[in-house]
């Protein structure tokens, strides 16, 4: 295939705007799969992706398109994850393309994530093909949404395509637009090899298999290659090919082509997204721009409900990390929960996916502690400590101040809900910047929030107060000094580390009161009194008491002197006192899950 007949493109859209369905129609229209092999969301290979309607693990597919006139084109569709947690992977996928199909729901219009992904595509210098999808819906407003898109992109109305991915209308026109508008790859086929890794997954028999876009030169079977971030390790390429809902070996990939390579690489940690593949003979060639290490944003403890499953959980995390290099974990011990792992995730959705995959694929039953973020603790001696676990937060005069991460948030909403969002933003310690009208009925609001305030349920609350119409997108904006304290929950005077949180002083009392009240409802009554306290250091800020069960020790007394009954009651009282001193309270699993729900209430 000549380089001028290759078109590399992706589809960018907000969640649930029809990206996966549109990809299905393109695959169907180019006869990439036979009719009997087609199914809904064919690029989403995980059951979890189909159930939730989101793309978690991206895919690439090569399609052959025969245009009217007999010309044959190679179309490489590089799928992109659809959630804000995976923005970096989206940016690398965009860098592997020359064009982007921007899909907007004709009923919902432009959302915050639409704008965010559009800006990423424009930063990458891609040719944008605007598409209005779901024009067949009764609630669709194609004329209104076309005007919005035209104003956003500064294009003529004639350039905006109307399609219905569900019914298949407008697909031939879209394929023609991809061929005509998306430029051919501009790499130098005679230069030394440079290839971009835009995804990687682990095969138990062949090791880590990176998905690549060859930018310059060519990649051949038998060639020795190195990676730009660790050029000392050489690998021999044992297989090269392209991706077509499976691997198709070809022996070579030339400049502009998209495919995969196999080189007996131990794990995806060595084939990081954004890295550059170089020929071992020319390791000094300049790396492709944009690579960065991905750091976790949210941390939580994962513990097995059965202590004998610790080894299984460790093996499961190790196997999952082979496929997901962004997952970080290290062992930790909790007095309440036993042995487990402190894990780092890209965001709350990423955490949810990892936990669900561990439970489904490895048959584990897990308890998740309250998610928290990474804090910077400035000490009086000038040093800085990084804290991920609330129980390790230093206290006392040695601490100068604590800094927490902030994020810049873009919220798109109908004008009817501006007041509700303002109130929600103030509740979550948000800092309002400015508001811009996208059209007479919709606005875009810019805020800055502490990351800790949005990781639990902010998105759900936003959807609730706006009846599902608002969308949001965010990016990190650095650390700021805040008035933070460690809040401990004490049960009969003993702190339970699994319930410890780092929280802003203004919210500590409300959180402590809610958790204590919830625990009082869930912890079963004992034969002795159980005292629940929320404390900051030595200061108790909330208290609840679980009254003891009382055994009727006087039931066997049918008569006689009252002193006999009194003697039995005194004996019971002494026994309860001893029991309280040595007794341990059994905390049910529901209590640990309930603390998460307290954060969401």
Coordinates of C-alpha atoms in Angstrom, one line a residue:
X1 CA 0.0 0.0 0.0
X2 CA 1.5 3.4 -1.0
X3 CA 1.8 5.9 1.8
X4 CA -0.5 8.4 0.1
X5 CA -3.3 5.7 0.2
X6 CA -3.1 5.4 4.0
X7 CA -5.5 7.3 6.3
X8 CA -5.0 7.1 10.1
X9 CA -7.9 8.5 12.2
X10 CA -9.7 8.2 15.5
X11 CA -13.2 8.9 16.8
X12 CA -13.5 11.4 19.7
X13 CA -16.8 11.9 21.6
X14 CA -18.4 12.3 25.0
X15 CA -19.5 9.2 26.8
X16 CA -22.7 7.7 25.3
X17 CA -22.6 9.8 22.1
X18 CA -22.4 6.7 19.9
X19 CA -18.7 6.3 19.3
X20 CA -18.6 2.5 19.5
X21 CA -21.8 2.1 17.4
X22 CA -20.3 4.4 14.7
X23 CA -17.1 2.3 14.7
X24 CA -19.3 -0.9 14.2
X25 CA -20.9 0.7 11.1
X26 CA -17.6 1.7 9.6
X27 CA -16.3 -1.9 10.1
X28 CA -19.5 -3.3 8.6
X29 CA -19.5 -0.9 5.6
X30 CA -15.8 -1.8 4.7
X31 CA -16.6 -5.5 5.0
X32 CA -13.8 -5.9 7.5
X33 CA -15.8 -8.5 9.3
X34 CA -18.3 -11.0 7.8
X35 CA -22.0 -10.5 8.7
X36 CA -22.0 -13.5 11.0
X37 CA -19.0 -12.2 13.0
X38 CA -20.5 -8.8 13.7
X39 CA -21.9 -7.9 17.1
X40 CA -22.6 -4.7 19.0
X41 CA -19.6 -2.8 20.3
X42 CA -17.2 -5.1 18.4
X43 CA -14.2 -3.1 19.4
X44 CA -15.1 -3.4 23.1
X45 CA -13.6 -6.8 24.0
X46 CA -14.4 -6.9 27.7
X47 CA -17.8 -7.7 29.2
X48 CA -17.3 -4.8 31.6
X49 CA -17.0 -2.4 28.7
X50 CA -20.3 -3.6 27.1
X51 CA -22.2 -3.6 30.4
X52 CA -21.1 0.0 31.2
X53 CA -21.1 1.3 27.7
X54 CA -17.6 2.8 27.9
X55 CA -14.3 2.0 26.3
X56 CA -11.7 0.9 28.9
X57 CA -9.0 -0.7 26.8
X58 CA -8.6 0.8 23.4
X59 CA -8.3 -1.1 20.1
X60 CA -7.1 -0.5 16.6
X61 CA -8.5 -1.9 13.4
X62 CA -7.4 -1.8 9.8
X63 CA -10.1 -1.4 7.2
X64 CA -9.8 -1.6 3.4
X65 CA -12.1 0.9 1.6
X66 CA -12.7 0.7 -2.1
X67 CA -13.8 4.2 -3.2
X68 CA -15.9 4.8 -6.3
X69 CA -13.4 4.7 -9.2
X70 CA -11.6 1.6 -8.1
X71 CA -9.0 3.3 -5.8
X72 CA -8.2 1.3 -2.6
X73 CA -7.4 2.9 0.7
X74 CA -6.1 1.6 4.0
X75 CA -8.0 3.1 6.8
X76 CA -6.6 2.6 10.3
X77 CA -9.2 3.4 13.0
X78 CA -7.5 3.9 16.4
X79 CA -10.0 3.7 19.2
X80 CA -9.7 5.9 22.3
X81 CA -10.9 5.4 25.9
X82 CA -13.9 7.5 26.7
X83 CA -13.3 8.6 30.3
X84 CA -11.4 11.5 31.8
X85 CA -9.3 9.1 33.9
X86 CA -7.5 8.0 30.7
X87 CA -6.8 11.4 29.1
X88 CA -3.1 10.6 28.6
X89 CA -3.9 7.4 26.7
X90 CA -6.3 9.5 24.5
X91 CA -3.6 12.0 23.8
X92 CA -1.1 9.3 22.7
X93 CA -3.8 7.7 20.4
X94 CA -4.4 11.1 18.8
X95 CA -0.7 11.5 18.1
X96 CA -0.8 8.3 16.1
X97 CA -3.4 9.8 13.8
X98 CA -3.7 12.6 11.2
X99 CA -7.5 13.0 11.5
X100 CA -10.3 12.8 14.1
X101 CA -14.0 12.3 13.6
X102 CA -15.7 14.5 16.2
X103 CA -19.0 12.9 17.1
X104 CA -21.7 15.0 18.8
X105 CA -25.1 13.6 19.9
X106 CA -27.8 15.6 18.0
X107 CA -30.0 15.4 21.1
X108 CA -27.5 16.3 23.8
X109 CA -25.2 18.7 22.0
X110 CA -21.6 19.6 22.9
X111 CA -20.5 18.4 26.3
X112 CA -17.5 19.2 28.5
X113 CA -15.6 16.1 27.4
X114 CA -16.4 16.8 23.8
X115 CA -14.6 20.1 24.1
X116 CA -11.7 18.6 26.1
X117 CA -11.0 15.8 23.5
X118 CA -11.4 18.3 20.7
X119 CA -8.8 20.6 22.2
X120 CA -6.4 17.5 22.5
X121 CA -7.1 16.7 18.9
X122 CA -6.4 20.3 17.8
X123 CA -3.2 20.4 19.9
X124 CA -2.1 17.3 18.1
X125 CA -2.7 19.1 14.7
X126 CA -5.4 16.7 13.5
X127 CA -7.9 17.4 10.7
X128 CA -11.3 17.5 12.4
X129 CA -14.4 16.0 10.7
X130 CA -17.5 17.1 12.6
X131 CA -20.3 14.6 12.7
X132 CA -23.8 14.8 14.1
X133 CA -25.0 11.4 15.3
X134 CA -28.4 10.0 16.4
X135 CA -30.3 12.3 14.0
X136 CA -33.0 9.6 14.0
X137 CA -34.0 10.3 17.6
X138 CA -37.3 12.0 18.2
X139 CA -35.6 14.5 20.6
X140 CA -32.8 15.3 18.1
X141 CA -32.3 18.9 17.1
X142 CA -29.9 18.7 14.1
X143 CA -30.2 22.3 13.0
X144 CA -29.5 23.7 16.4
X145 CA -26.6 21.4 17.1
X146 CA -25.2 22.0 13.6
X147 CA -25.1 25.8 14.4
X148 CA -23.3 25.0 17.7
X149 CA -20.7 22.9 16.0
X150 CA -20.1 25.4 13.2
X151 CA -19.6 28.2 15.7
X152 CA -17.2 26.0 17.9
X153 CA -15.1 24.9 15.0
X154 CA -15.5 27.9 12.7
X155 CA -16.5 25.8 9.7
X156 CA -19.3 26.0 7.1
X157 CA -22.5 24.1 7.7
X158 CA -21.9 22.0 4.6
X159 CA -18.8 20.4 6.3
X160 CA -20.8 18.9 9.1
X161 CA -22.0 15.4 8.3
X162 CA -25.3 14.0 9.5
X163 CA -25.3 10.3 10.4
X164 CA -27.3 7.7 12.3
X165 CA -24.9 5.0 13.5
X166 CA -27.8 2.9 14.7
X167 CA -29.5 2.8 11.3
X168 CA -26.4 3.1 9.2
X169 CA -27.4 6.3 7.3
X170 CA -24.7 8.7 6.2
X171 CA -21.8 6.1 6.6
X172 CA -20.7 6.1 2.9
X173 CA -20.5 10.0 3.0
X174 CA -18.4 9.7 6.2
X175 CA -16.0 7.2 4.6
X176 CA -15.5 9.5 1.6
X177 CA -14.9 12.5 3.9
X178 CA -12.2 10.5 5.8
X179 CA -10.4 9.8 2.5
X180 CA -10.8 13.3 1.1
X181 CA -10.1 15.4 4.2
X182 CA -7.7 13.4 6.4
X183 CA -4.1 13.9 5.1
X184 CA -1.9 11.0 4.3
X185 CA 1.0 10.2 6.7
X186 CA 4.0 12.4 6.2
X187 CA 6.8 10.2 7.6
X188 CA 10.1 9.6 5.9
X189 CA 10.2 5.9 4.7
X190 CA 14.0 6.1 4.2
X191 CA 14.9 7.5 7.7
X192 CA 15.9 5.4 10.7
X193 CA 13.0 3.7 12.5
X194 CA 10.8 5.8 14.8
X195 CA 7.5 4.3 16.0
X196 CA 5.0 5.5 18.6
X197 CA 3.6 3.1 21.2
X198 CA 0.0 4.1 21.7
X199 CA -1.2 1.0 23.6
X200 CA 0.2 -2.3 25.0
X201 CA -1.3 -5.5 26.4
X202 CA 0.1 -8.7 27.8
X203 CA 0.0 -12.1 26.2
X204 CA 0.9 -15.0 28.6
X205 CA 2.7 -16.8 25.8
X206 CA 4.4 -14.0 23.9
X207 CA 4.9 -11.3 26.6
X208 CA 4.0 -7.6 26.3
X209 CA 2.7 -6.8 22.8
X210 CA 2.8 -3.0 22.0
X211 CA 0.4 -1.5 19.5
X212 CA 2.5 1.0 17.4
X213 CA 2.3 3.6 14.6
X214 CA 5.4 3.7 12.5
X215 CA 6.3 7.4 12.0
X216 CA 9.6 7.1 10.1
X217 CA 11.5 4.2 8.5
X218 CA 10.3 0.6 8.6
X219 CA 10.0 -2.2 11.1
X220 CA 10.9 -5.7 9.9
X221 CA 10.8 -9.1 11.5
X222 CA 14.2 -10.1 12.9
X223 CA 15.2 -6.4 13.5
X224 CA 16.8 -5.5 16.9
X225 CA 15.0 -2.6 18.6
X226 CA 15.3 -0.5 21.8
X227 CA 12.9 1.8 23.6
X228 CA 13.6 5.5 24.0
X229 CA 13.1 5.5 27.8
X230 CA 15.5 2.6 28.4
X231 CA 17.9 2.3 25.4
X232 CA 20.2 -0.2 27.1
X233 CA 17.8 -3.2 26.7
X234 CA 17.6 -4.7 23.2
X235 CA 14.9 -6.9 21.8
X236 CA 14.7 -9.0 18.7
X237 CA 11.4 -8.6 16.8
X238 CA 9.9 -12.1 16.3
X239 CA 6.6 -11.0 14.7
X240 CA 5.2 -7.9 13.0
X241 CA 1.7 -7.3 11.7
X242 CA -1.4 -5.2 11.6
X243 CA -4.5 -5.3 13.8
X244 CA -7.9 -6.3 12.4
X245 CA -9.9 -7.5 15.4
X246 CA -7.0 -9.9 15.9
X247 CA -3.4 -10.1 14.8
X248 CA -2.4 -10.5 11.2
X249 CA 1.3 -11.1 10.7
X250 CA 2.8 -9.4 7.6
X251 CA 6.6 -9.4 8.3
X252 CA 7.0 -5.6 7.9
X253 CA 5.4 -2.3 8.8
X254 CA 6.3 0.8 6.8
X255 CA 6.2 4.5 7.5
X256 CA 2.6 5.6 8.2
X257 CA 1.2 2.1 9.0
X258 CA -0.4 1.0 12.3
X259 CA 0.2 -2.5 13.7
X260 CA 1.8 -4.5 16.5
X261 CA 5.1 -6.2 17.2
X262 CA 6.2 -9.2 19.3
X263 CA 9.6 -9.2 20.9
X264 CA 9.4 -11.4 24.0
X265 CA 9.1 -8.4 26.3
X266 CA 8.5 -9.3 29.9
X267 CA 5.7 -6.8 30.9
X268 CA 3.8 -3.7 29.8
X269 CA 5.8 -1.7 32.3
X270 CA 8.6 -1.9 29.6
X271 CA 6.4 -0.9 26.7
X272 CA 4.9 2.3 28.2
X273 CA 2.3 4.3 26.3
X274 CA 3.9 7.3 24.6
X275 CA 7.4 5.7 24.3
X276 CA 9.4 5.5 21.1
X277 CA 10.6 2.3 19.4
X278 CA 14.0 2.8 17.8
X279 CA 16.3 0.6 15.7
X280 CA 19.2 -0.7 17.9
X281 CA 21.7 0.4 15.3
X282 CA 20.4 4.0 15.5
X283 CA 19.5 4.6 19.2
X284 CA 20.5 8.2 19.1
X285 CA 17.6 9.2 16.9
X286 CA 15.4 11.9 18.6
X287 CA 12.4 10.4 20.5
X288 CA 8.9 11.3 19.5
X289 CA 7.5 14.2 21.7
X290 CA 4.9 14.0 24.4
X291 CA 6.0 11.0 26.6
X292 CA 5.5 11.3 30.3
X293 CA 5.2 8.9 33.3
X294 CA 1.7 8.4 34.4
X295 CA 1.2 8.9 38.1
X296 CA -1.7 7.7 40.2
X297 CA -4.2 10.3 41.4
X298 CA -6.3 8.3 43.9
X299 CA -5.2 5.8 46.5
X300 CA -7.2 3.2 48.4
X301 CA -6.6 0.0 50.4
X302 CA -7.7 -3.4 49.0
X303 CA -8.2 -6.2 51.5
X304 CA -9.6 -9.7 51.1
X305 CA -12.6 -10.4 53.3
X306 CA -11.0 -13.8 54.0
X307 CA -7.5 -13.5 55.4
X308 CA -6.4 -16.7 53.7
X309 CA -6.9 -15.0 50.3
X310 CA -4.0 -12.6 50.7
X311 CA -1.7 -14.7 48.5
X312 CA -4.4 -14.9 45.9
X313 CA -4.9 -11.2 45.9
X314 CA -1.2 -10.5 45.5
X315 CA -1.0 -12.9 42.5
X316 CA -4.1 -11.3 41.0
X317 CA -2.7 -7.8 41.3
X318 CA 0.6 -8.9 39.8
X319 CA -1.2 -10.5 36.8
X320 CA -3.5 -7.5 36.4
X321 CA -0.4 -5.1 36.4
X322 CA 1.0 -7.1 33.5
X323 CA -1.9 -5.6 31.5
X324 CA -2.2 -2.3 33.2
X325 CA 1.1 -0.4 33.9
X326 CA -0.7 2.5 35.5
X327 CA -1.8 0.3 38.5
X328 CA 0.5 0.7 41.5
X329 CA 0.4 -1.4 44.6
X330 CA 2.4 -2.1 47.8
X331 CA 1.6 -4.3 50.8
X332 CA 0.2 -2.8 53.9
X333 CA -1.2 -4.0 57.2
X334 CA -4.4 -2.8 59.0
X335 CA -5.2 -3.7 62.6
X336 CA -8.9 -4.0 61.6
X337 CA -8.6 -5.7 58.2
X338 CA -5.3 -7.6 58.4
X339 CA -3.0 -7.9 55.4
X340 CA -3.8 -6.1 52.2
X341 CA -2.5 -3.6 49.6
X342 CA -2.4 0.1 49.2
X343 CA -3.1 0.7 45.5
X344 CA -2.8 3.8 43.3
X345 CA -5.2 4.5 40.5
X346 CA -5.7 7.1 37.7
X347 CA -9.1 8.0 39.1
X348 CA -12.2 6.7 40.7
X349 CA -13.5 4.9 37.6
X350 CA -10.1 3.2 37.2
X351 CA -10.3 2.1 40.8
X352 CA -13.8 0.7 40.3
X353 CA -12.7 -1.2 37.1
X354 CA -9.7 -2.7 38.9
X355 CA -11.7 -3.9 41.9
X356 CA -14.5 -5.3 39.7
X357 CA -11.9 -7.1 37.5
X358 CA -10.2 -8.6 40.5
X359 CA -13.5 -9.9 41.8
X360 CA -14.8 -11.2 38.5
X361 CA -11.7 -12.6 36.9
X362 CA -9.9 -14.0 40.0
X363 CA -13.0 -14.9 42.2
X364 CA -12.0 -12.6 45.1
X365 CA -14.2 -10.9 47.7
X366 CA -12.7 -7.5 48.6
X367 CA -13.1 -4.6 51.0
X368 CA -12.1 -1.2 49.7
X369 CA -11.1 1.5 52.2
X370 CA -12.1 5.2 51.7
X371 CA -10.3 6.6 48.6
X372 CA -7.9 9.4 49.3
X373 CA -5.3 11.5 47.4
X374 CA -1.6 12.1 47.7
X375 CA -0.7 14.9 50.2
X376 CA 2.5 16.8 50.6
X377 CA 3.5 17.5 54.2
X378 CA 6.0 20.3 54.7
X379 CA 8.1 19.7 57.8
X380 CA 9.7 22.5 60.0
X381 CA 13.2 21.3 59.0
X382 CA 12.5 22.1 55.4
X383 CA 11.9 18.6 54.1
X384 CA 8.7 17.4 52.3
X385 CA 7.0 14.1 52.9
X386 CA 4.6 12.5 50.4
X387 CA 1.6 10.8 52.2
X388 CA -0.8 8.4 50.5
X389 CA -2.1 6.6 53.7
X390 CA -3.9 8.8 56.3
X391 CA -2.5 6.7 59.2
X392 CA 1.0 7.8 58.2
X393 CA 0.3 11.5 58.4
X394 CA 2.8 13.0 60.9
X395 CA 1.4 15.3 63.6
X396 CA 2.7 17.7 66.2
X397 CA 5.1 20.6 66.1
X398 CA 7.4 19.0 63.4
X399 CA 4.7 19.7 60.8
X400 CA 4.7 23.2 59.2
X401 CA 1.8 22.8 56.8
X402 CA 0.0 20.3 54.6
X403 CA -0.7 20.7 50.8
X404 CA -3.4 18.9 48.8
X405 CA -3.8 18.5 45.0
X406 CA -6.2 20.8 43.1
X407 CA -7.8 20.2 39.7
X408 CA -9.1 22.6 37.1
X409 CA -12.7 21.5 36.2
X410 CA -14.8 22.4 33.1
X411 CA -18.5 21.9 33.6
X412 CA -21.0 22.2 30.7
X413 CA -24.7 22.7 31.7
X414 CA -28.0 24.1 30.6
X415 CA -28.5 27.6 32.1
X416 CA -31.4 26.4 34.3
X417 CA -29.0 24.6 36.6
X418 CA -26.4 27.4 37.1
X419 CA -27.6 28.1 40.7
X420 CA -27.6 24.4 41.7
X421 CA -24.0 24.0 40.4
X422 CA -22.9 27.1 42.2
X423 CA -24.3 25.7 45.5
X424 CA -22.6 22.3 44.9
X425 CA -19.3 24.0 44.1
X426 CA -19.4 26.0 47.3
X427 CA -20.2 22.8 49.3
X428 CA -17.1 21.2 47.8
X429 CA -14.7 24.1 48.6
X430 CA -14.6 25.0 44.9
X431 CA -13.1 28.2 43.5
X432 CA -15.2 29.7 40.7
X433 CA -13.3 31.4 37.9
X434 CA -15.6 32.3 35.0
X435 CA -18.5 31.3 32.9
X436 CA -18.9 31.4 29.1
X437 CA -22.2 31.1 27.1
X438 CA -21.9 28.4 24.4
X439 CA -25.4 29.4 23.2
X440 CA -28.5 31.1 24.7
X441 CA -29.4 27.9 26.6
X442 CA -26.0 26.3 27.6
X443 CA -23.0 27.6 29.5
X444 CA -19.5 26.4 30.3
X445 CA -18.2 27.0 33.8
X446 CA -14.6 26.9 35.0
X447 CA -13.8 25.9 38.6
X448 CA -10.9 24.7 40.7
X449 CA -11.6 22.0 43.3
X450 CA -9.5 20.1 45.8
X451 CA -9.2 16.6 44.2
X452 CA -10.3 15.0 47.5
X453 CA -13.7 16.7 47.2
X454 CA -14.6 15.2 43.9
X455 CA -13.2 11.7 44.0
X456 CA -16.1 10.1 45.9
X457 CA -19.4 11.2 44.4
X458 CA -19.1 14.7 42.8
X459 CA -19.9 13.5 39.3
X460 CA -23.0 11.6 40.6
X461 CA -24.2 14.7 42.5
X462 CA -23.6 16.9 39.5
X463 CA -25.8 14.6 37.4
X464 CA -28.4 14.6 40.1
X465 CA -28.7 18.3 40.5
X466 CA -28.8 18.9 36.7
X467 CA -31.1 15.9 35.9
X468 CA -28.3 14.3 33.9
X469 CA -27.7 17.2 31.5
X470 CA -24.3 18.4 32.8
X471 CA -21.0 17.1 31.8
X472 CA -17.5 17.6 33.3
X473 CA -13.9 17.3 32.5
X474 CA -10.8 18.0 34.7
X475 CA -7.0 18.2 34.7
X476 CA -4.5 18.5 37.5
X477 CA -3.5 22.1 38.4
X478 CA -0.9 21.6 41.2
X479 CA -0.8 21.6 45.0
X480 CA -2.1 24.2 47.5
X481 CA -1.7 24.7 51.2
X482 CA -4.9 23.7 53.1
X483 CA -6.1 23.5 56.7
X484 CA -6.2 19.7 56.9
X485 CA -6.4 17.3 59.9
X486 CA -6.3 13.5 60.4
X487 CA -9.7 12.2 61.7
X488 CA -9.6 8.9 63.6
X489 CA -12.5 6.7 64.6
X490 CA -12.1 5.1 68.0
X491 CA -14.0 2.0 69.2
X492 CA -13.8 1.7 72.9
X493 CA -10.8 4.0 72.9
X494 CA -8.8 2.1 70.2
X495 CA -8.3 3.8 66.8
X496 CA -9.4 1.7 63.7
X497 CA -7.0 2.6 61.0
X498 CA -9.3 1.5 58.2
X499 CA -11.7 4.4 59.1
X500 CA -9.0 7.1 59.3
X501 CA -9.2 10.0 56.8
X502 CA -7.4 13.2 56.0
X503 CA -10.1 15.9 55.9
X504 CA -10.5 19.7 55.9
X505 CA -11.1 21.2 59.4
X506 CA -14.5 22.7 58.3
X507 CA -15.8 19.2 57.3
X508 CA -14.3 17.1 60.1
X509 CA -17.2 17.4 62.6
X510 CA -19.9 16.5 60.0
X511 CA -17.9 13.6 58.7
X512 CA -17.2 12.2 62.2
X513 CA -20.8 12.5 63.3
X514 CA -22.1 10.7 60.2
X515 CA -19.6 7.9 60.4
X516 CA -20.2 7.4 64.1
X517 CA -24.0 7.3 63.6
X518 CA -23.6 4.8 60.7
X519 CA -21.3 2.5 62.7
X520 CA -23.8 2.6 65.6
X521 CA -26.5 1.2 63.2
X522 CA -24.2 -1.5 61.7
X523 CA -22.1 -2.8 64.6
X524 CA -24.1 -5.5 66.4
X525 CA -24.8 -5.1 70.1
X526 CA -22.3 -6.8 72.5
X527 CA -22.7 -8.0 76.1
X528 CA -20.8 -4.8 77.1
X529 CA -21.2 -1.1 76.2
X530 CA -19.4 0.0 72.9
X531 CA -18.3 3.6 72.7
X532 CA -17.7 5.1 69.2
X533 CA -15.8 8.3 69.0
X534 CA -14.5 10.6 66.2
X535 CA -11.3 12.3 67.3
X536 CA -8.8 14.8 65.9
X537 CA -5.6 14.0 67.9
X538 CA -6.8 13.9 71.6
X539 CA -9.9 16.0 71.0
X540 CA -13.2 14.0 70.6
X541 CA -15.6 15.8 68.2
X542 CA -18.4 13.2 68.0
X543 CA -19.6 10.3 70.1
X544 CA -22.2 7.5 69.8
X545 CA -22.9 4.6 72.2
X546 CA -24.0 1.1 71.5
X547 CA -26.0 -0.1 74.5
X548 CA -25.1 -3.6 75.8
X549 CA -27.3 -6.6 75.6
X550 CA -28.5 -7.6 79.0
X551 CA -28.9 -11.2 80.2
X552 CA -31.7 -11.6 82.7
X553 CA -29.6 -13.2 85.5
X554 CA -32.5 -12.9 88.0
X555 CA -34.8 -15.0 86.0
X556 CA -34.0 -18.1 88.0
X557 CA -34.9 -16.3 91.3
X558 CA -38.5 -17.3 92.1
X559 CA -38.6 -15.6 95.5
X560 CA -36.5 -15.1 98.6
X561 CA -34.8 -12.0 99.9
X562 CA -34.2 -9.1 97.5
X563 CA -30.5 -9.1 98.5
X564 CA -30.1 -12.4 96.5
X565 CA -31.2 -10.6 93.3
X566 CA -29.0 -7.6 94.1
X567 CA -26.0 -9.9 94.6
X568 CA -26.5 -11.5 91.1
X569 CA -26.8 -8.0 89.5
X570 CA -23.6 -6.8 91.2
X571 CA -21.9 -10.0 90.0
X572 CA -23.1 -9.3 86.4
X573 CA -21.9 -5.7 86.6
X574 CA -18.4 -6.8 87.6
X575 CA -18.3 -9.4 84.8
X576 CA -19.3 -6.8 82.2
X577 CA -16.5 -4.4 83.5
X578 CA -13.9 -7.2 83.0
X579 CA -15.4 -8.1 79.6
X580 CA -15.1 -4.5 78.4
X581 CA -11.5 -4.4 79.4
X582 CA -10.5 -7.5 77.4
X583 CA -13.4 -7.8 74.9
X584 CA -12.9 -7.1 71.2
X585 CA -15.7 -5.7 69.0
X586 CA -16.4 -7.6 65.8
X587 CA -17.0 -5.1 63.0
X588 CA -19.1 -6.4 60.1
X589 CA -17.9 -6.0 56.5
X590 CA -20.9 -3.7 55.8
X591 CA -19.5 -1.1 58.2
X592 CA -16.4 -0.6 56.0
X593 CA -18.5 -0.2 52.9
X594 CA -20.8 2.2 54.7
X595 CA -18.0 4.7 55.2
X596 CA -17.8 5.0 51.4
X597 CA -21.6 5.7 51.4
X598 CA -21.2 8.4 54.1
X599 CA -18.8 10.3 51.7
X600 CA -21.4 10.0 49.0
X601 CA -24.3 11.3 51.1

